[in-house]
Short mmCIF file of C-alpha atoms and ligand atoms in Angstrom, two decimals:
data_model
loop_
_atom_site.label_atom_id
_atom_site.label_comp_id
_atom_site.label_asym_id
_atom_site.label_seq_id
_atom_site.Cartn_x
_atom_site.Cartn_y
_atom_site.Cartn_z
CA UNK A 55 0.01 -0.12 -0.04
CA UNK A 56 0.93 3.48 -0.76
CA UNK A 57 -0.47 6.11 2.22
CA UNK A 58 -0.24 9.29 2.37
CA UNK A 59 3.08 10.08 2.81
CA UNK A 60 4.19 7.82 0.33
CA UNK A 61 6.18 4.81 1.16
CA UNK A 62 5.26 2.13 -1.51
CA UNK A 63 5.06 -1.70 -0.72
CA UNK A 64 3.04 -3.13 -3.55
CA UNK A 65 0.30 -2.07 -5.75
CA UNK A 66 0.27 1.64 -6.47
CA UNK A 67 -2.79 2.39 -4.37
CA UNK A 68 -2.41 5.80 -2.77
CA UNK A 69 -4.21 7.87 -0.35
CA UNK A 70 -5.67 7.03 3.24
CA UNK A 71 -7.55 3.43 3.60
CA UNK A 72 -6.87 2.61 7.20
CA UNK A 73 -5.04 4.26 10.55
CA UNK A 74 -3.17 1.29 10.79
CA UNK A 75 -0.94 1.79 7.38
CA UNK A 76 0.17 5.31 8.54
CA UNK A 77 3.51 5.31 10.87
CA UNK A 78 2.71 7.22 14.18
CA UNK A 79 4.45 10.43 13.31
CA UNK A 80 2.31 10.53 9.95
CA UNK A 81 -0.94 10.11 12.50
CA UNK A 82 0.62 12.97 14.46
CA UNK A 83 1.19 15.23 11.94
CA UNK A 84 -2.80 14.84 10.79
CA UNK A 85 -3.91 15.57 14.37
CA UNK A 86 -1.64 19.06 14.41
CA UNK A 87 -2.75 20.02 11.42
CA UNK A 88 -6.18 19.52 11.95
CA UNK A 89 -5.83 21.22 15.29
CA UNK A 90 -3.89 24.35 13.54
CA UNK A 91 -6.61 24.47 10.84
CA UNK A 92 -9.66 23.95 13.50
CA UNK A 93 -7.67 27.49 15.20
CA UNK A 94 -6.96 29.04 12.01
CA UNK A 95 -8.92 27.81 9.03
CA UNK A 96 -6.93 29.92 6.42
CA UNK A 97 -3.91 28.78 7.36
CA UNK A 98 -2.73 26.76 4.26
CA UNK A 99 -1.07 27.79 0.92
CA UNK A 100 -4.37 26.33 -1.05
CA UNK A 101 -2.86 23.31 -1.41
CA UNK A 102 -5.57 22.13 -4.24
CA UNK A 103 -5.68 25.01 -6.32
CA UNK A 104 -6.39 23.86 -10.14
CA UNK A 105 -7.19 20.17 -8.94
CA UNK A 106 -10.68 18.74 -9.46
CA UNK A 107 -11.77 15.90 -6.46
CA UNK A 108 -14.72 13.56 -6.59
CA UNK A 109 -16.35 13.47 -3.46
CA UNK A 110 -18.48 10.06 -4.06
CA UNK A 111 -21.31 9.01 -0.87
CA UNK A 112 -23.23 5.93 -1.78
CA UNK A 113 -24.13 6.11 1.59
CA UNK A 114 -25.69 8.54 3.91
CA UNK A 115 -23.41 11.11 5.46
CA UNK A 116 -24.06 15.00 7.05
CA UNK A 117 -20.58 15.57 8.52
CA UNK A 118 -17.79 13.43 6.42
CA UNK A 119 -19.51 14.76 3.33
CA UNK A 120 -19.89 18.54 4.06
CA UNK A 121 -16.79 18.72 5.63
CA UNK A 122 -14.53 16.78 2.47
CA UNK A 123 -16.95 19.25 0.26
CA UNK A 124 -16.28 22.23 1.87
CA UNK A 125 -12.54 20.88 2.63
CA UNK A 126 -11.76 21.18 -1.31
CA UNK A 127 -13.27 24.28 -1.66
CA UNK A 128 -11.46 26.09 1.09
CA UNK A 129 -8.27 24.57 -0.32
CA UNK A 130 -8.77 26.09 -3.64
CA UNK A 131 -9.96 22.86 -5.43
CA UNK A 132 -13.41 22.08 -6.93
CA UNK A 133 -15.32 19.25 -5.66
CA UNK A 134 -17.83 17.28 -8.02
CA UNK A 135 -19.81 15.95 -6.10
CA UNK A 136 -21.45 12.13 -6.69
CA UNK A 137 -24.96 10.40 -4.74
CA UNK A 138 -26.22 7.51 -4.84
CA UNK A 139 -27.92 7.25 -7.93
CA UNK A 140 -25.43 9.25 -10.29
CA UNK A 141 -22.75 7.09 -11.42
CA UNK A 142 -22.94 4.37 -14.10
CA UNK A 143 -21.68 1.68 -11.25
CA UNK A 144 -25.33 1.85 -10.12
CA UNK A 145 -26.39 0.65 -13.48
CA UNK A 146 -23.67 -2.06 -13.32
CA UNK A 147 -20.58 -0.57 -14.70
CA UNK A 148 -17.60 -2.16 -13.26
CA UNK A 149 -15.22 -0.57 -10.30
CA UNK A 150 -12.57 -1.02 -12.79
CA UNK A 151 -13.97 0.91 -15.77
CA UNK A 152 -15.08 3.31 -13.61
CA UNK A 153 -11.87 4.33 -11.96
CA UNK A 154 -10.04 3.95 -15.15
CA UNK A 155 -12.45 6.96 -16.41
CA UNK A 156 -12.29 8.95 -13.10
CA UNK A 157 -8.96 8.90 -12.87
CA UNK A 158 -8.35 10.38 -16.21
CA UNK A 159 -10.24 13.59 -15.11
CA UNK A 160 -10.44 13.71 -11.79
CA UNK A 161 -7.16 14.58 -9.37
CA UNK A 162 -8.59 12.77 -6.41
CA UNK A 163 -11.35 11.00 -5.25
CA UNK A 164 -12.83 10.98 -1.47
CA UNK A 165 -15.23 7.92 -1.26
CA UNK A 166 -17.56 6.39 1.19
CA UNK A 167 -19.47 3.38 -0.71
CA UNK A 168 -20.85 0.09 0.16
CA UNK A 169 -18.42 -1.93 -0.99
CA UNK A 170 -15.43 -3.58 1.04
CA UNK A 171 -12.17 -1.52 1.86
CA UNK A 172 -10.23 -3.51 -1.36
CA UNK A 173 -13.18 -1.42 -3.67
CA UNK A 174 -11.52 1.44 -2.41
CA UNK A 175 -7.95 0.59 -3.14
CA UNK A 176 -9.44 -0.81 -6.55
CA UNK A 177 -10.78 2.51 -7.31
CA UNK A 178 -7.01 4.07 -6.53
CA UNK A 179 -5.04 1.53 -8.87
CA UNK A 180 -6.95 1.30 -11.28
CA UNK A 181 -7.59 4.77 -11.78
CA UNK A 182 -4.15 6.14 -11.07
CA UNK A 183 -5.60 8.37 -8.06
CA UNK A 184 -5.14 8.90 -4.49
CA UNK A 185 -8.40 7.77 -3.07
CA UNK A 186 -9.71 9.06 1.01
CA UNK A 187 -11.69 6.22 2.70
CA UNK A 188 -14.86 8.53 4.24
CA UNK A 189 -15.71 5.13 5.98
CA UNK A 190 -16.21 1.87 4.89
CA UNK A 191 -17.59 -1.22 7.09
CA UNK A 192 -14.33 -2.35 8.11
CA UNK A 193 -12.79 1.18 9.21
CA UNK A 194 -13.63 5.32 9.33
CA UNK A 195 -10.21 6.70 9.04
CA UNK A 196 -11.13 9.91 8.83
CA UNK A 197 -13.12 9.77 11.89
CA UNK A 198 -10.35 8.46 13.91
CA UNK A 199 -8.03 12.03 12.88
CA UNK A 200 -10.84 13.95 13.89
CA UNK A 201 -11.28 12.15 17.52
CA UNK A 202 -7.60 12.34 17.89
CA UNK A 203 -7.59 15.95 16.84
CA UNK A 204 -10.48 16.73 19.07
CA UNK A 205 -8.96 15.12 22.38
CA UNK A 206 -5.57 17.17 21.66
CA UNK A 207 -7.54 20.46 21.45
CA UNK A 208 -9.61 19.64 24.53
CA UNK A 209 -6.79 17.98 26.47
CA UNK A 210 -3.53 19.31 25.22
CA UNK A 211 -0.58 16.29 24.74
CA UNK A 212 -2.34 12.85 24.45
CA UNK A 213 0.56 11.38 26.18
CA UNK A 214 -1.07 8.96 28.57
CA UNK A 215 -4.70 9.79 28.08
CA UNK A 216 -7.19 7.14 29.01
CA UNK A 217 -9.86 6.62 26.97
CA UNK A 218 -13.18 3.86 27.30
CA UNK A 219 -15.15 3.25 24.46
CA UNK A 220 -18.54 1.92 24.99
CA UNK A 221 -20.45 0.48 21.98
CA UNK A 222 -21.06 -1.68 19.29
CA UNK A 223 -17.32 -2.37 17.87
CA UNK A 224 -18.03 -0.73 14.34
CA UNK A 225 -16.11 1.25 12.15
CA UNK A 226 -15.27 4.12 14.11
CA UNK A 227 -13.89 2.07 16.73
CA UNK A 228 -11.59 0.06 14.80
CA UNK A 229 -10.10 3.71 13.74
CA UNK A 230 -9.98 4.62 17.14
CA UNK A 231 -8.24 1.55 17.95
CA UNK A 232 -5.56 2.04 15.47
CA UNK A 233 -5.01 5.76 16.25
CA UNK A 234 -4.87 5.24 20.14
CA UNK A 235 -2.20 2.27 19.30
CA UNK A 236 0.04 5.10 18.03
CA UNK A 237 -0.12 7.82 21.26
CA UNK A 238 2.76 7.47 23.78
CA UNK A 239 1.27 5.61 27.46
CA UNK A 240 -2.24 6.10 25.91
CA UNK A 241 -4.75 3.68 27.12
CA UNK A 242 -8.15 2.35 25.55
CA UNK A 243 -10.71 0.11 26.87
CA UNK A 244 -13.67 -1.18 24.62
CA UNK A 245 -16.78 -1.71 26.39
CA UNK A 246 -18.58 -3.41 23.61
CA UNK A 247 -22.06 -5.40 24.03
CA UNK A 248 -21.49 -9.28 23.52
CA UNK A 249 -21.83 -10.63 20.14
CA UNK A 250 -20.91 -7.18 18.40
CA UNK A 251 -17.49 -6.54 19.46
CA UNK A 252 -14.64 -5.45 17.49
CA UNK A 253 -13.96 -7.03 14.26
CA UNK A 254 -11.73 -9.94 14.59
CA UNK A 255 -8.02 -9.21 14.68
CA UNK A 256 -8.41 -5.27 15.41
CA UNK A 257 -7.08 -5.83 18.82
CA UNK A 258 -4.06 -8.05 17.84
CA UNK A 259 -3.15 -5.04 14.73
CA UNK A 260 -3.69 -2.70 17.18
CA UNK A 261 -1.06 -3.94 19.60
CA UNK A 262 1.10 -4.48 17.24
CA UNK A 263 1.12 -1.13 16.12
CA UNK A 264 0.95 0.02 20.19
CA UNK A 265 4.35 -1.82 20.61
CA UNK A 266 6.17 1.17 19.94
CA UNK A 267 4.45 3.69 21.75
CA UNK A 268 3.57 1.44 24.83
CA UNK A 269 -0.27 2.14 24.05
CA UNK A 270 -2.38 -0.40 25.83
CA UNK A 271 -5.61 -1.84 24.61
CA UNK A 272 -8.06 -4.04 25.96
CA UNK A 273 -11.74 -5.27 25.39
CA UNK A 274 -14.57 -6.19 28.13
CA UNK A 275 -18.08 -6.94 27.48
CA UNK A 276 -19.24 -6.22 31.00
CA UNK A 277 -19.95 -1.88 32.17
CA UNK A 278 -18.83 -3.34 35.93
CA UNK A 279 -15.05 -4.02 34.68
CA UNK A 280 -14.85 -0.69 32.92
CA UNK A 281 -11.93 1.21 34.33
CA UNK A 282 -11.39 3.23 37.34
CA UNK A 283 -9.62 6.12 36.10
CA UNK A 284 -10.90 7.47 32.63
CA UNK A 285 -9.99 10.85 30.76
CA UNK A 286 -12.73 10.34 27.77
CA UNK A 287 -16.30 8.28 27.43
CA UNK A 288 -16.61 7.58 24.00
CA UNK A 289 -19.73 6.13 22.63
CA UNK A 290 -21.77 5.76 19.00
CA UNK A 291 -25.06 5.12 18.10
CA UNK A 292 -26.52 1.45 18.18
CA UNK A 293 -27.18 1.48 14.58
CA UNK A 294 -23.93 1.22 12.61
CA UNK A 295 -24.20 2.28 8.95
CA UNK A 296 -25.24 -0.87 6.70
CA UNK A 297 -25.71 -3.49 9.45
CA UNK A 298 -28.70 -5.19 10.43
CA UNK A 299 -29.11 -7.18 13.89
CA UNK A 300 -30.40 -10.63 13.45
CA UNK A 301 -31.49 -10.88 16.88
CA UNK A 302 -35.11 -9.41 17.75
CA UNK A 303 -33.95 -8.50 21.28
CA UNK A 304 -30.96 -6.70 20.56
CA UNK A 305 -31.97 -3.75 22.49
CA UNK A 306 -31.94 -5.41 25.35
CA UNK A 307 -28.13 -6.34 24.72
CA UNK A 308 -27.07 -2.98 24.27
CA UNK A 309 -29.30 -1.23 27.29
CA UNK A 310 -26.72 -1.47 30.11
CA UNK A 311 -24.20 -0.24 27.57
CA UNK A 312 -26.03 3.44 27.48
CA UNK A 313 -24.07 6.52 28.46
CA UNK A 314 -26.25 8.81 31.21
CA UNK A 315 -25.03 11.35 34.28
CA UNK A 316 -25.46 8.28 36.73
CA UNK A 317 -22.28 6.52 34.55
CA UNK A 318 -20.62 9.76 33.95
CA UNK A 319 -20.58 10.08 37.75
CA UNK A 320 -17.87 7.68 38.13
CA UNK A 321 -15.64 9.15 36.08
CA UNK A 322 -15.98 13.63 37.44
CA UNK A 323 -12.68 14.72 35.17
CA UNK A 324 -13.64 12.35 31.97
CA UNK A 325 -15.16 14.14 28.75
CA UNK A 326 -17.44 12.76 26.14
CA UNK A 327 -17.05 11.95 22.32
CA UNK A 328 -19.88 11.05 20.03
CA UNK A 329 -18.87 10.40 16.51
CA UNK A 330 -22.84 11.41 15.74
CA UNK A 331 -25.42 11.44 14.14
CA UNK A 332 -26.72 10.20 18.13
CA UNK A 333 -30.31 9.07 19.23
CA UNK A 334 -30.61 10.37 22.53
CA UNK A 335 -32.70 8.22 24.67
CA UNK A 336 -30.67 5.20 23.60
CA UNK A 337 -26.93 5.24 23.47
CA UNK A 338 -27.01 8.45 25.35
CA UNK A 339 -29.08 10.56 27.57
CA UNK A 340 -29.35 14.36 26.20
CA UNK A 341 -27.82 15.42 29.55
CA UNK A 342 -24.79 14.06 29.03
CA UNK A 343 -24.58 14.72 24.83
CA UNK A 344 -25.63 18.44 25.19
CA UNK A 345 -24.08 18.72 28.89
CA UNK A 346 -20.76 20.49 30.02
CA UNK A 347 -18.34 18.33 29.54
CA UNK A 348 -19.53 16.90 25.88
CA UNK A 349 -16.83 17.57 23.09
CA UNK A 350 -19.11 15.94 20.35
CA UNK A 351 -20.21 19.36 19.08
CA UNK A 352 -16.71 20.19 18.91
CA UNK A 353 -15.80 17.14 17.35
CA UNK A 354 -18.25 17.74 14.79
CA UNK A 355 -16.94 20.98 13.74
CA UNK A 356 -13.44 19.39 14.18
CA UNK A 357 -14.63 17.16 10.72
CA UNK A 358 -13.95 19.57 8.62
CA UNK A 359 -10.41 20.75 9.59
CA UNK A 360 -9.16 17.00 10.37
CA UNK A 361 -10.46 16.82 6.54
CA UNK A 362 -8.71 19.78 5.59
CA UNK A 363 -5.77 18.04 6.87
CA UNK A 364 -6.03 14.91 5.35
CA UNK A 365 -6.99 16.54 1.73
CA UNK A 366 -3.60 18.92 2.06
CA UNK A 367 -1.95 15.39 2.67
CA UNK A 368 -3.11 13.88 0.01
CA UNK A 369 -2.68 17.02 -2.57
CA UNK A 370 0.80 15.71 -2.21
CA UNK A 371 -0.16 12.35 -3.97
CA UNK A 372 -1.62 14.04 -6.95
CA UNK A 373 0.02 14.41 -9.91
CA UNK A 374 -1.98 16.71 -12.62
N1 CIR B 61 -19.25 10.63 11.75
C1 CIR B 61 -19.60 9.74 10.60
O1 CIR B 61 -19.22 9.73 10.18
N2 CIR B 61 -21.09 9.27 11.04
C2 CIR B 61 -21.59 8.91 10.75
C3 CIR B 61 -21.72 7.33 11.00
C4 CIR B 61 -20.78 7.00 12.01
C5 CIR B 61 -21.32 5.24 12.42
N3 CIR B 61 -20.07 4.96 13.13
C6 CIR B 61 -21.85 4.30 11.19
O2 CIR B 61 -21.46 3.59 10.75
O3 CIR B 61 -22.95 4.24 11.41
#
């Protein structure tokens, strides 16, 4: 793979597919740039001037799509937006043929599709252009950049930060695992409902990354095992995009994993994160989401500056 900062290994896929493929200093550079751009959104030199970026979303999106389209414009580029019904992919044209055509005209592609991560890699290799994963079932890497940047903005140095993620082990959780794994001395405890944990292999991969930084990652399926000391409580909605739950009683399984004021009282200093959209009354109460310790709305705003940081790095991979 050939990630945001180069270092090709195999075929020529370029862009951002998974945080597990970035070196720790590459990720921390993205986080720093996100914070800098959050503080001053004009602190750049229009790296996408004369560049055209496709923004392909075949799945719903509020924050990520708006952030990337706006980010392209703010960085001096021109976005071309495609929704779920626009491309001939929808009438059966192959990914390869689509990539070949898009790559001959566009400089960069931001994509959230219903296909696997490999489909995004194919768009890059067959199109010969950088691709940014704007969320796939496997991982939501740009959310991970945003989350670390939000924590860096609010907590300062991330070294030693203690995070609990409570909820389904979804795409957001995977990116968080890979992201926190790069932070020296950090700890992330995943408290996931039984049967809805992190995908196989994710903790092993994250622990492999963490080996260098000395971060610690654990997973439990019981809220009673939540850590005693925490700086951050992170949750996510119960219905992950593109998934359905076979068990009709799934809500009973998820209910003990909701975040309310009683739970938050266990960690009086902890801040609260949520990748949104939220369902008040399910995974979190309005009191917590809209309360003084919630960073969720700062986190949502950080989507733009973190998208700009990712686009800025991807601009270096464009050839036009
Ligand atoms: N911040 C976002 O990108 N929100 C969109 C949904 C994220 C959530 N992890 C999901 O897959 O449904």
